[in-house]
CSV table of C-alpha atoms and ligand atoms in Angstrom, one decimal:
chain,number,residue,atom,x,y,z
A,1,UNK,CA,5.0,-12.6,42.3
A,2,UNK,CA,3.1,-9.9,40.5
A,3,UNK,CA,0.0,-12.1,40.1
A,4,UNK,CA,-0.4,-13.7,43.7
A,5,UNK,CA,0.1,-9.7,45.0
A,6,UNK,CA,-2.8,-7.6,45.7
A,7,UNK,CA,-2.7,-3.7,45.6
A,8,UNK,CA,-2.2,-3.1,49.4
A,9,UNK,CA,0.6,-6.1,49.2
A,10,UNK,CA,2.6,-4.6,46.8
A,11,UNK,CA,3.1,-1.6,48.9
A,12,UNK,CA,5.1,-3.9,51.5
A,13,UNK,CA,6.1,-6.3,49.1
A,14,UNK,CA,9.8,-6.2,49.8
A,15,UNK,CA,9.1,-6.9,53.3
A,16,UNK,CA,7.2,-10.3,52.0
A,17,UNK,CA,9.5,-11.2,49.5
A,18,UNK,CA,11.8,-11.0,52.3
A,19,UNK,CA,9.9,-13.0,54.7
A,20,UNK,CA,9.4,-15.6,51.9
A,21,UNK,CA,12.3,-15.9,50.7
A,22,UNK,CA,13.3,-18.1,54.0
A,23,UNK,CA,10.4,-20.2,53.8
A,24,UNK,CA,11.9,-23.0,52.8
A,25,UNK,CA,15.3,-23.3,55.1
A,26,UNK,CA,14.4,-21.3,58.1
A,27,UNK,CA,10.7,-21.8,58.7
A,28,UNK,CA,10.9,-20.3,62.4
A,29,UNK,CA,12.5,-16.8,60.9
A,30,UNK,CA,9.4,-16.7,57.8
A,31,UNK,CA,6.6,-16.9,60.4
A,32,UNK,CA,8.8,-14.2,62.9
A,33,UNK,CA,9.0,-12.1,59.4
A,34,UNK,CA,5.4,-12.7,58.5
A,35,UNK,CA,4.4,-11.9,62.1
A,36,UNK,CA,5.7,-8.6,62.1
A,37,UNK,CA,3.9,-7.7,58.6
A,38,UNK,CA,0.5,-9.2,60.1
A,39,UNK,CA,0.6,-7.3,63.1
A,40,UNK,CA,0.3,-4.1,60.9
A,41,UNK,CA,-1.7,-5.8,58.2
A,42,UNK,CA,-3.5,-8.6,59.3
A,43,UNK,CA,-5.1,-9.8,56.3
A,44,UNK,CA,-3.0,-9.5,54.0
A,45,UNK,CA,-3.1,-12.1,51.7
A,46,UNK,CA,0.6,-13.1,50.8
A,47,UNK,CA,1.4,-12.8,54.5
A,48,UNK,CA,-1.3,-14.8,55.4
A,49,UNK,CA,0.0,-17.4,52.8
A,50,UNK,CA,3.4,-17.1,53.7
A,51,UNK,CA,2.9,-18.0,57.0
A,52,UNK,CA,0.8,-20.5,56.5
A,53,UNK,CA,3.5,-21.9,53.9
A,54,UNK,CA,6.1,-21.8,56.4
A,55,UNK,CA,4.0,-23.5,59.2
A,56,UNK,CA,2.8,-26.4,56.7
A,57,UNK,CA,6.6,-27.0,55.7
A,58,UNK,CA,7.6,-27.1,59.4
A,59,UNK,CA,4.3,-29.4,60.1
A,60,UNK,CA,6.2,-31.7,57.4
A,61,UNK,CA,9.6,-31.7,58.8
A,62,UNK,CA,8.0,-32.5,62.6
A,63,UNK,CA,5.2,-34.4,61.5
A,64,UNK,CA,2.9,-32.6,63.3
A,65,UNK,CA,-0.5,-32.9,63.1
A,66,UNK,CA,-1.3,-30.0,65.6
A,67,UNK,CA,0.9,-27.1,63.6
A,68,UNK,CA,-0.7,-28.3,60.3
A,69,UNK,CA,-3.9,-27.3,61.9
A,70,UNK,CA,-2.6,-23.8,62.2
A,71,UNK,CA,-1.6,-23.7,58.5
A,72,UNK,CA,-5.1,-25.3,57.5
A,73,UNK,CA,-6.9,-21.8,59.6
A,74,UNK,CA,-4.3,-19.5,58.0
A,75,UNK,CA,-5.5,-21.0,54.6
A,76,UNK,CA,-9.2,-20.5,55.7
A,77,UNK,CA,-8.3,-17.3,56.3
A,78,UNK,CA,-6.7,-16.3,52.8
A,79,UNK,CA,-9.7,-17.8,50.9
A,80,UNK,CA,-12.0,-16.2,52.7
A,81,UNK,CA,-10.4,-12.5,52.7
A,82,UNK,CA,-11.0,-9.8,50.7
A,83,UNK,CA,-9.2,-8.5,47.3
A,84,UNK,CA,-7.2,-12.6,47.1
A,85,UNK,CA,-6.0,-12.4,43.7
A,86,UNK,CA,-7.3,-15.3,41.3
A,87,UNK,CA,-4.1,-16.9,41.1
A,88,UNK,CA,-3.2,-16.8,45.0
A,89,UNK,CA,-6.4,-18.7,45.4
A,90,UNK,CA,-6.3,-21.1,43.1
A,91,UNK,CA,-2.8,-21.9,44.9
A,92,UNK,CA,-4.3,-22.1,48.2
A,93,UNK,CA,-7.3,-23.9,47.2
A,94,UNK,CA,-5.1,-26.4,45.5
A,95,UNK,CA,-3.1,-27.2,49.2
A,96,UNK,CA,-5.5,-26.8,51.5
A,97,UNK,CA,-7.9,-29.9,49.7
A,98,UNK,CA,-4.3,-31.5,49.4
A,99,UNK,CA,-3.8,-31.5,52.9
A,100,UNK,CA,-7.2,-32.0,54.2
A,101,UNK,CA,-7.1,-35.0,52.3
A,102,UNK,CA,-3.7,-36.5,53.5
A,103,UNK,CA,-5.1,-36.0,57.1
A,104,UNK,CA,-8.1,-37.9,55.5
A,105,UNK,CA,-10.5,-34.8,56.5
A,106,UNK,CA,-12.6,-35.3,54.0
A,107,UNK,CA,-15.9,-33.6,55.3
A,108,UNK,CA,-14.3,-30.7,56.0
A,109,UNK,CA,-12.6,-30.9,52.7
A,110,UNK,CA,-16.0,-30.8,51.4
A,111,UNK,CA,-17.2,-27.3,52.5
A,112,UNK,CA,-13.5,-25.9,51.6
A,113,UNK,CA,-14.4,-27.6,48.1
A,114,UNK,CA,-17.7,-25.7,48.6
A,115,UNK,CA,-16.5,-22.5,49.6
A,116,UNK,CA,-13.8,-22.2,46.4
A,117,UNK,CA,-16.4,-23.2,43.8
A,118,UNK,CA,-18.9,-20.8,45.1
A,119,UNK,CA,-16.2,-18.3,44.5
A,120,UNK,CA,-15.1,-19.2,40.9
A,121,UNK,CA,-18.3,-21.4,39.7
A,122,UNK,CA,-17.2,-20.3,36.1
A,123,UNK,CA,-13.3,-23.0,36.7
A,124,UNK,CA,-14.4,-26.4,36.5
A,125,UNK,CA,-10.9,-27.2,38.0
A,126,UNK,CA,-12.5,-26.9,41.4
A,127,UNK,CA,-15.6,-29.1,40.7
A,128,UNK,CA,-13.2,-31.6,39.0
A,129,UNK,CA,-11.3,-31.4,42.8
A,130,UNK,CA,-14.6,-32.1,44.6
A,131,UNK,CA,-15.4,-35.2,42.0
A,132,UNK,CA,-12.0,-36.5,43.1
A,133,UNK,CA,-12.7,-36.0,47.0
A,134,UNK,CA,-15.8,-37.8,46.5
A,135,UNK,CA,-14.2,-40.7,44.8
A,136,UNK,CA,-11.0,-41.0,47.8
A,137,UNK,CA,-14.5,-41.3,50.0
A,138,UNK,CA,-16.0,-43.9,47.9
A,139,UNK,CA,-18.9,-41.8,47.4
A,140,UNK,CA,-19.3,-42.5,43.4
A,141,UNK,CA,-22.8,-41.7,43.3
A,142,UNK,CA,-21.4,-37.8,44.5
A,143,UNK,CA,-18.3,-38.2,42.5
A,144,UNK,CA,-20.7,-39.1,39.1
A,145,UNK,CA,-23.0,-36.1,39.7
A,146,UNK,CA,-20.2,-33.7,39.8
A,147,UNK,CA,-18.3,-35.1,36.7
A,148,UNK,CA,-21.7,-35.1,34.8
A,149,UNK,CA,-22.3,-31.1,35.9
A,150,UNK,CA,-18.6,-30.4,34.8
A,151,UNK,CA,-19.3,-32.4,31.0
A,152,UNK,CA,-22.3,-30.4,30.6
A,153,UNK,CA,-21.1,-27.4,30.5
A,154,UNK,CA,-17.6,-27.9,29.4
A,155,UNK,CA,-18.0,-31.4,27.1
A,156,UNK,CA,-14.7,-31.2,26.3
A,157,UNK,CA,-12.5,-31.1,30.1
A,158,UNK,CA,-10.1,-34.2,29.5
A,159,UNK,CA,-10.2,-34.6,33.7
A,160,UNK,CA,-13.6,-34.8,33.9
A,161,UNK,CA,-13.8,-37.1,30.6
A,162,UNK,CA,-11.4,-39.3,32.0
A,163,UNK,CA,-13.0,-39.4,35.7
A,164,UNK,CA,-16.6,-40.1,33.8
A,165,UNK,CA,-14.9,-43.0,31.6
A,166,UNK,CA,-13.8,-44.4,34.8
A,167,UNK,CA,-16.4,-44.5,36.9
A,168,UNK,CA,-18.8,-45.8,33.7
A,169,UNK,CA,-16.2,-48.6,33.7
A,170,UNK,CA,-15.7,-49.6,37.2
A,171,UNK,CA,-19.0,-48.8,38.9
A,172,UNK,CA,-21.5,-49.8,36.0
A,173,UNK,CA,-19.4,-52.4,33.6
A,174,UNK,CA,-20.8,-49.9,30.7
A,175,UNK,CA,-17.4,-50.8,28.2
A,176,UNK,CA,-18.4,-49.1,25.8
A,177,UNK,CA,-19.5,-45.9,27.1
A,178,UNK,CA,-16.4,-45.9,29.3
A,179,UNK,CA,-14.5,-46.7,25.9
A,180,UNK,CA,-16.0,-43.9,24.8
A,181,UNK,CA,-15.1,-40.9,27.9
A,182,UNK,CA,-11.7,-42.3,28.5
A,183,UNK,CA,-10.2,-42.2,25.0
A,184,UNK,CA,-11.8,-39.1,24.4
A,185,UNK,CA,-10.4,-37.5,27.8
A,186,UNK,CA,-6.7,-39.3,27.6
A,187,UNK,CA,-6.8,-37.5,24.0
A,188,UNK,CA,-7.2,-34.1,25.3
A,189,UNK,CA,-3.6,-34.7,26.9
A,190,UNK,CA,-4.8,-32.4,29.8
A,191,UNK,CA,-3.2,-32.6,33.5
A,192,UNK,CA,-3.9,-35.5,34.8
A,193,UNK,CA,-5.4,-37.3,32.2
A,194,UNK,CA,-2.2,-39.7,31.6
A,195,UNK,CA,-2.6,-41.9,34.3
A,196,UNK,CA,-2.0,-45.3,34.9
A,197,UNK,CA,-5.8,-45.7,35.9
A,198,UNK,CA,-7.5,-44.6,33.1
A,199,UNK,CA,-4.8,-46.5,30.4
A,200,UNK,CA,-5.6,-49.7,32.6
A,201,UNK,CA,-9.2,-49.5,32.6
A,202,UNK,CA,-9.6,-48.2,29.0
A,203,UNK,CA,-7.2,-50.9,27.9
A,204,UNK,CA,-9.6,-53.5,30.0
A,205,UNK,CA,-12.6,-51.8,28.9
A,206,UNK,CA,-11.2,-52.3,25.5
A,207,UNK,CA,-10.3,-56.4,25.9
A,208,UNK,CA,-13.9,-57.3,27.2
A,209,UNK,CA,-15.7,-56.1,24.0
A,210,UNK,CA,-13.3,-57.8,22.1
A,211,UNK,CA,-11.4,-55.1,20.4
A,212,UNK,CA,-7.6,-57.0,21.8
A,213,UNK,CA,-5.7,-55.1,19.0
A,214,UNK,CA,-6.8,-51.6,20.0
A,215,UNK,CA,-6.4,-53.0,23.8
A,216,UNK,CA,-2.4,-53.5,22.9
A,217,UNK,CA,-2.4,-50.5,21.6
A,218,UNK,CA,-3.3,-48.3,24.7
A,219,UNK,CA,-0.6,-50.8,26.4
A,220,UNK,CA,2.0,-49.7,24.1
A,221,UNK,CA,0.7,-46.2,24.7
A,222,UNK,CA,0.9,-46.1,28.1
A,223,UNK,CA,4.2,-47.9,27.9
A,224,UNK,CA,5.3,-44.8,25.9
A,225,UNK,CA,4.1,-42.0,28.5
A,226,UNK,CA,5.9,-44.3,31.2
A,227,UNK,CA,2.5,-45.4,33.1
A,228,UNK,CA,3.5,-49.0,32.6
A,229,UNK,CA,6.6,-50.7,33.4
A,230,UNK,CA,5.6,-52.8,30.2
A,231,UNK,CA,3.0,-53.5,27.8
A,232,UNK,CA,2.4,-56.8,29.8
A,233,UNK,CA,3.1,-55.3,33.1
A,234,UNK,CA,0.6,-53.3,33.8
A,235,UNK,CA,0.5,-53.2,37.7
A,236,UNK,CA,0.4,-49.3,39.4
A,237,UNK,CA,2.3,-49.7,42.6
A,238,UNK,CA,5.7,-50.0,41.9
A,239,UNK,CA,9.3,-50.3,43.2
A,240,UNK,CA,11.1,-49.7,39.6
A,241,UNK,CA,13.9,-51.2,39.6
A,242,UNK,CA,12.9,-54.8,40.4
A,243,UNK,CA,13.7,-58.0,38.0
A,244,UNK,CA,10.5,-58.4,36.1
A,245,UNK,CA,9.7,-62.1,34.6
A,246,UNK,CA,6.7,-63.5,33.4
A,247,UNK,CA,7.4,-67.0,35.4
A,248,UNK,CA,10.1,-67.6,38.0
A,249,UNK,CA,11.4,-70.7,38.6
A,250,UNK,CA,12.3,-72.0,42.3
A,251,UNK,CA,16.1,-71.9,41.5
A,252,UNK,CA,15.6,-68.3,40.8
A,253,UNK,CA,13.9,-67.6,44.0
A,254,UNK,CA,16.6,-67.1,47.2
A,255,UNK,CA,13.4,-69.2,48.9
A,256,UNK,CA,14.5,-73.1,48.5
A,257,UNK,CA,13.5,-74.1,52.2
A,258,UNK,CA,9.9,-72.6,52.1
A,259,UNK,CA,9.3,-73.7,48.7
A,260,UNK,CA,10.7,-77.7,49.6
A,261,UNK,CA,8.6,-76.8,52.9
A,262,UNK,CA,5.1,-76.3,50.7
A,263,UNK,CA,5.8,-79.4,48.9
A,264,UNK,CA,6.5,-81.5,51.7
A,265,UNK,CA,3.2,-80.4,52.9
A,266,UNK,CA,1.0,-80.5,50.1
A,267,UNK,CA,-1.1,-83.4,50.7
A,268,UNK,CA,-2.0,-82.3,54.3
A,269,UNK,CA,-2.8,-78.7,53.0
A,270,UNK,CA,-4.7,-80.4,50.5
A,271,UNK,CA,-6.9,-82.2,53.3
A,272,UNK,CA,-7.7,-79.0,54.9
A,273,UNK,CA,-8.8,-77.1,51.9
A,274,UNK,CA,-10.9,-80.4,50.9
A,275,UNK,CA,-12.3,-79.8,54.2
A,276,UNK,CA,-13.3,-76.4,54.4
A,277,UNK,CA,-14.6,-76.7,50.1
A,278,UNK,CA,-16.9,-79.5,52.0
A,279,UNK,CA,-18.8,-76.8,53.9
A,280,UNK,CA,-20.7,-74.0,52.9
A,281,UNK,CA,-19.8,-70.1,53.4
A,282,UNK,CA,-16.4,-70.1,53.9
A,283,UNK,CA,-15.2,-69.7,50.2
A,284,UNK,CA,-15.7,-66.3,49.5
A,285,UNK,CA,-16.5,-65.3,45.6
A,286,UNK,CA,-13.7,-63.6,43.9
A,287,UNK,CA,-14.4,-59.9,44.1
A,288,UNK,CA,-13.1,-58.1,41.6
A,289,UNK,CA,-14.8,-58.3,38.8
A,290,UNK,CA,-12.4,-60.4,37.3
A,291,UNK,CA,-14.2,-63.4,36.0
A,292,UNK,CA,-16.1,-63.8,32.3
A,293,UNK,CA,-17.9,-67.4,33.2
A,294,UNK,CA,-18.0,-69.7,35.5
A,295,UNK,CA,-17.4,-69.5,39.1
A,296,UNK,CA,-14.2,-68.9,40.9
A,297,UNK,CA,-13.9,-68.6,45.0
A,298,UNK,CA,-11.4,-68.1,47.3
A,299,UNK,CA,-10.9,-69.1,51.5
A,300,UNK,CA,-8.0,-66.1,52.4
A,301,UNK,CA,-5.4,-67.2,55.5
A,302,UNK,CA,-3.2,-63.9,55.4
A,303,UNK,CA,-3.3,-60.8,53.7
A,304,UNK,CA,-1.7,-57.7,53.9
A,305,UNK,CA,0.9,-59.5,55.9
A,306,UNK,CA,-1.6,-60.5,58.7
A,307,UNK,CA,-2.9,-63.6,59.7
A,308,UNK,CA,-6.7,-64.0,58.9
A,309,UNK,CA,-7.0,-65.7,62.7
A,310,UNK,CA,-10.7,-66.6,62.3
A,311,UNK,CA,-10.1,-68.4,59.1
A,312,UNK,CA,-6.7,-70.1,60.7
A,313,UNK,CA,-8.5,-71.8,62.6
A,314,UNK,CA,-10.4,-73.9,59.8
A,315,UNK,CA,-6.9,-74.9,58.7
A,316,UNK,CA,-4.5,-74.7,61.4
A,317,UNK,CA,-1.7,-77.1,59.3
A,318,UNK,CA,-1.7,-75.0,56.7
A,319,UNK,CA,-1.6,-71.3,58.1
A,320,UNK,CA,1.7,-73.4,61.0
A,321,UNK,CA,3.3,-73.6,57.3
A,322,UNK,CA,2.7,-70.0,56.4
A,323,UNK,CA,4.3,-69.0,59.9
A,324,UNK,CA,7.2,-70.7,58.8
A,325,UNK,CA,7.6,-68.9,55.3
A,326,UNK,CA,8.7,-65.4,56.4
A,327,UNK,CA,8.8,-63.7,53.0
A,328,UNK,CA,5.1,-65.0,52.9
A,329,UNK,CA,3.8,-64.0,56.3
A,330,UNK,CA,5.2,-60.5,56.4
A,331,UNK,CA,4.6,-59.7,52.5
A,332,UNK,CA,2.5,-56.8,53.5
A,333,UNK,CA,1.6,-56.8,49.5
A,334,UNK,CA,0.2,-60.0,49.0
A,335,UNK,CA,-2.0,-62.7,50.4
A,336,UNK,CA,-1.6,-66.3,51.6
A,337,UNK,CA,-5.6,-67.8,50.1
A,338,UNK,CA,-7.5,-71.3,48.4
A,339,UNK,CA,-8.5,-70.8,45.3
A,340,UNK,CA,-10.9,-73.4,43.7
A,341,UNK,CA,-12.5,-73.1,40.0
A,342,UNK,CA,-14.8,-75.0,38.6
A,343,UNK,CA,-15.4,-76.0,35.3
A,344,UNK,CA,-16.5,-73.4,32.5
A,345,UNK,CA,-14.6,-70.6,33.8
A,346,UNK,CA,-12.7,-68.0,32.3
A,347,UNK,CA,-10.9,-65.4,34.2
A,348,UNK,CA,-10.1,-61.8,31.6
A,349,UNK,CA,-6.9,-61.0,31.2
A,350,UNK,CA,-5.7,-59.0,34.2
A,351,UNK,CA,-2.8,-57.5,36.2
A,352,UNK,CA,-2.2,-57.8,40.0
A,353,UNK,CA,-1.4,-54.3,41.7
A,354,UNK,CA,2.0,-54.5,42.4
A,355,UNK,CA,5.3,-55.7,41.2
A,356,UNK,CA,6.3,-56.2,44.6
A,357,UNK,CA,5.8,-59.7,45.2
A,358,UNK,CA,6.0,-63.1,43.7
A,359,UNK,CA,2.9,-65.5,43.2
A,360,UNK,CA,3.7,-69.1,44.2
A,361,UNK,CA,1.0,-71.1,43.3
A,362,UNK,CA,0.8,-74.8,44.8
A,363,UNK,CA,-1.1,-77.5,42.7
A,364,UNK,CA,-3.5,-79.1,45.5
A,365,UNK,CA,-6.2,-80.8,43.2
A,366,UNK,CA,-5.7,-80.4,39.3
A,367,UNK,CA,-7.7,-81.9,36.8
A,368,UNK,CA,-6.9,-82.1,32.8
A,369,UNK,CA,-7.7,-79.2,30.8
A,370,UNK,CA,-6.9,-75.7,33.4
A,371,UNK,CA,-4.6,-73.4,32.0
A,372,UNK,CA,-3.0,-70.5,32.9
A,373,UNK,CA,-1.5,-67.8,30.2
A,374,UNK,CA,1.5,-64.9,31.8
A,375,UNK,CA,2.2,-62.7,29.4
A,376,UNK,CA,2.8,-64.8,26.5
A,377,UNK,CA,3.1,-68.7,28.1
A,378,UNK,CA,0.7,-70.9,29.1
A,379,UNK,CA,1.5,-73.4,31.7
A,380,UNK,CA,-0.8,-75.8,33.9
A,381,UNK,CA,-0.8,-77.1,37.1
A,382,UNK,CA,0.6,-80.4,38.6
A,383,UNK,CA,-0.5,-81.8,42.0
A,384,UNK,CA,2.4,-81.4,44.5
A,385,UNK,CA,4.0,-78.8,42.7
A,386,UNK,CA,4.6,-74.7,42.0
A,387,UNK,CA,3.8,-72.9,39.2
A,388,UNK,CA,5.8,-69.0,39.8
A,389,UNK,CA,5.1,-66.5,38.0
A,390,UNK,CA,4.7,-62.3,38.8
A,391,UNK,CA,1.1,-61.7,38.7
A,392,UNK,CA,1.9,-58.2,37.8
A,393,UNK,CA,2.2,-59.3,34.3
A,394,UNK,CA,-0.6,-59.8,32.4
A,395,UNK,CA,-2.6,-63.3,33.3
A,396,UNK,CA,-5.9,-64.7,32.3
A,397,UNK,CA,-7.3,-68.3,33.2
A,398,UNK,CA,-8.9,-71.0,31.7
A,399,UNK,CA,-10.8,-73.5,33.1
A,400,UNK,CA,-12.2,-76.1,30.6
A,401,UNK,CA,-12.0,-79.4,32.7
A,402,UNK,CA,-15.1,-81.2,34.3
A,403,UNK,CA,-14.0,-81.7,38.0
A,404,UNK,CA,-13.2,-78.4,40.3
A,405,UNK,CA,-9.4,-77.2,40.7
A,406,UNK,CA,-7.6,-76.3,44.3
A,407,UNK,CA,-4.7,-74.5,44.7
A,408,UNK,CA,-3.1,-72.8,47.3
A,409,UNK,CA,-1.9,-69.2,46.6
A,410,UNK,CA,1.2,-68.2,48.1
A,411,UNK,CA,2.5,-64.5,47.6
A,412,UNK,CA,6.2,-63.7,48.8
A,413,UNK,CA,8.4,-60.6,48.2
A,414,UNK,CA,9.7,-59.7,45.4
A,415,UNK,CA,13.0,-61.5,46.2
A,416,UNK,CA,15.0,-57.9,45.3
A,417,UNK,CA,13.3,-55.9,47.9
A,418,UNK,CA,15.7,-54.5,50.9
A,419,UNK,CA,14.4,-55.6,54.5
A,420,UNK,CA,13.7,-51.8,54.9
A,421,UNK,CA,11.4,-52.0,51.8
A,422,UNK,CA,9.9,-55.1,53.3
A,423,UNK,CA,9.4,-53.0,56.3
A,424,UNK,CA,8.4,-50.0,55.2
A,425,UNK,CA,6.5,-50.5,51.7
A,426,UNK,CA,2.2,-49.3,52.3
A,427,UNK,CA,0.2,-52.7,52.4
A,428,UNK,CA,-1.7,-53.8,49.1
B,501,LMR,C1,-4.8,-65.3,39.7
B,501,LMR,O1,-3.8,-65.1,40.5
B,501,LMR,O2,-5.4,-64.5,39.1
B,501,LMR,C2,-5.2,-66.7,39.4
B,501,LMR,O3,-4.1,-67.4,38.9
B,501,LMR,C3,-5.7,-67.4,40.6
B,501,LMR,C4,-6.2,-68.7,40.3
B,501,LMR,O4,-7.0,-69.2,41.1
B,501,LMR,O5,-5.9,-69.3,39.3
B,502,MN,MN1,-4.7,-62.7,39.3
């Protein structure tokens, strides 16, 4: 511990290794032990820590908001005392703006963030942290100002490349500048740079100026450092172990009553997305950037494993179906939506977030000439019928007809998944 101990704490440092050493299994006996050193040396950095360590493990164990406050003022505490050494700091810097962010205080992560670079303005670790911060808040603008400030004075920091890249990709569309920060900053190998995040959208990036080969290649490379379950499946929120094909058929699917159920209903599901498609503002453009030409819209019923009630009511057949298909209605990582393309459209290549569900598609209106590629087979539509496949393999979509498609989407749970994932699993 020579490096986290100041010179006053290495006087009594038997009685903090002491204290710390039951941290971990006795949290109640640490913060008696650190007690008893703080009454005689109150600011004392390691006991400080310590007994902030000791509460924040307890806070974890009971789940308790209220004693994680206590650790969050005992941090305060340590990185605003005297004589902290550097690397004691950096250690409590690091879990206070990790906590402060799981409790989603980001404000007040902001003038911790403050605070520790106005201490070491000279790491840009800590500006890197505030970038992040402002990204988890949305706040790109922030988040771009911050990276920029970190690349100008150190040009090659693989975080902030990487961060840059991204936000050059996903906020402006600029591919090749992106291209550019993100290769550069994966290269560096530095933490965090290999990510799933920055592989995806360089790999994207990559696709929509053209350069497919290269694209594969940062596939395979992110295949390699274990980002992606596989070159093709590219999705970020993951149960591992799950079955992964391209395209399912029914037969493989423990879902034969729900899927006869959608068939049976076709035509009258068919009427009520006719109906809604008749009036204006209810089909909502897609929104995520996902389309080359053309246009491409969507009417969502459930999502997230809730019904969208105000939209149920334009369709109430359709969503009474839906109620019916449990592994549709509770998949808490999917949706239930229309989806109607018109001609000239091309969706990019792209891969859902998840391998956690299933993507039943249900032909409502198809014309000739709509195709849909997974991974390496293109299929098309039929009225009346489903086309599976796992959308967390790579798809892209053509449209090349003359009259619009309909089809209803229909995510279900990957059919693998224990009721207790089902349960349990975050919504997508
Ligand atoms: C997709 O899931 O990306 C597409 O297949 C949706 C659609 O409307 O074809
Ligand atoms: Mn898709």
């Amino acid at each position: 511990y020579t490096n986290v101990t100041n010179e006053d704490d290495y006087k009594i440092r038997k009685d903090i290794d002491e204290a710390q050493s039951s941290i971990k299994n006795n949290n109640a006996l640490a913060i008696a032990l650190f007690d008893k050193i703080l009454q005689k040396f109150p600011s004392s950095p390691r006991s400080l820590y310590g007994k902030a360590l000791a509460l924040d493990d307890l806070a974890d164990k009971k789940r308790s908001n209220e004693i994680l406050e206590k650790a969050l003022q005992l941090y305060e505490k340590v990185l605003k005392a005297d004589k902290v050494p550097t690397a004691l700091f950096n250690l409590v810097a690091d879990r206070c703006i990790n906590r402060l962010r799981f409790l989603g205080q980001y404000r007040r992560a902001i003038n911790f963030h403050q605070l520790i670079i106005d201490k070491f303005p000279k790491n840009p670790k800590h500006l890197n942290s505030l970038g992040v911060t402002y990204l988890t808040m949305n706040r790109v603008e922030d988040a771009r100002s911050v990276f920029k400030q970190v690349l100008t004075k150190w040009p090659e920091d693989g975080f902030s490349l990487v961060h840059y890249g991204f936000i050059l990709k996903t906020a402006d569309n600029k591919f090749e500048k992106a291209i550019h920060y993100l290769e550069k900053g994966i290269n560096t190998k530095d933490e965090g740079v290999i990510d799933g995040r920055f592989y995806f959208h360089l790999g994207d990036a990559l696709a929509r100026v053209g350069r497919n080969s290269d694209a594969i290649k940062i596939y395979e490379e992110g295949t390699k450092n274990k980002v992606f379950l596989s070159k093709y499946q590219r999705s970020l929120y993951n149960v591992p172990r799950l079955t992964a094909n391209p395209w399912w058929s029914p037969k493989d699917l423990p879902y034969p009553n729900s899927f006869q159920l959608l068939t049976d209903s076709w035509r009258k599901i068919k009427e009520e997305g006719l109906a809604i498609l008749s009036e204006t503002g209810f089909f909502q453009d897609e929104s995520e950037n996902l389309k080359d030409t053309g246009e491409w819209k969507q009417f969502e019923l459930f999502a997230r494993g809730q019904k969208n009630v105000k939209n149920c009511k334009k369709c109430p057949f359709t969503c009474s179906v839906i109620d019916r298909i449990p592994e549709a209605k509770t998949c808490r990582r999917g949706q239930t939506k229309f989806s109607v393309m018109h001609p000239g459209t091309h969706v990019w290549p792209h891969c859902g977030p998840t391998n956690c569900r299933i993507r039943v598609h249900l032909g409502l209106k198809v014309p000739p000439s709509t195709f849909i590629r997974v991974a390496e087979d293109t299929k098309s539509w039929k009225d009346g019928e489903l086309l599976i496949f796992d959308d967390s393999f790579e798809h892209e979509v053509w449209h090349n007809g003359t009259e619009f498609r309909l089809i209803l989407i229909v995510d279900v749970w990957h059919p693998e998944l224990t009721p207790s994932e089902r349960h349990n699993l975050s919504p997508i």
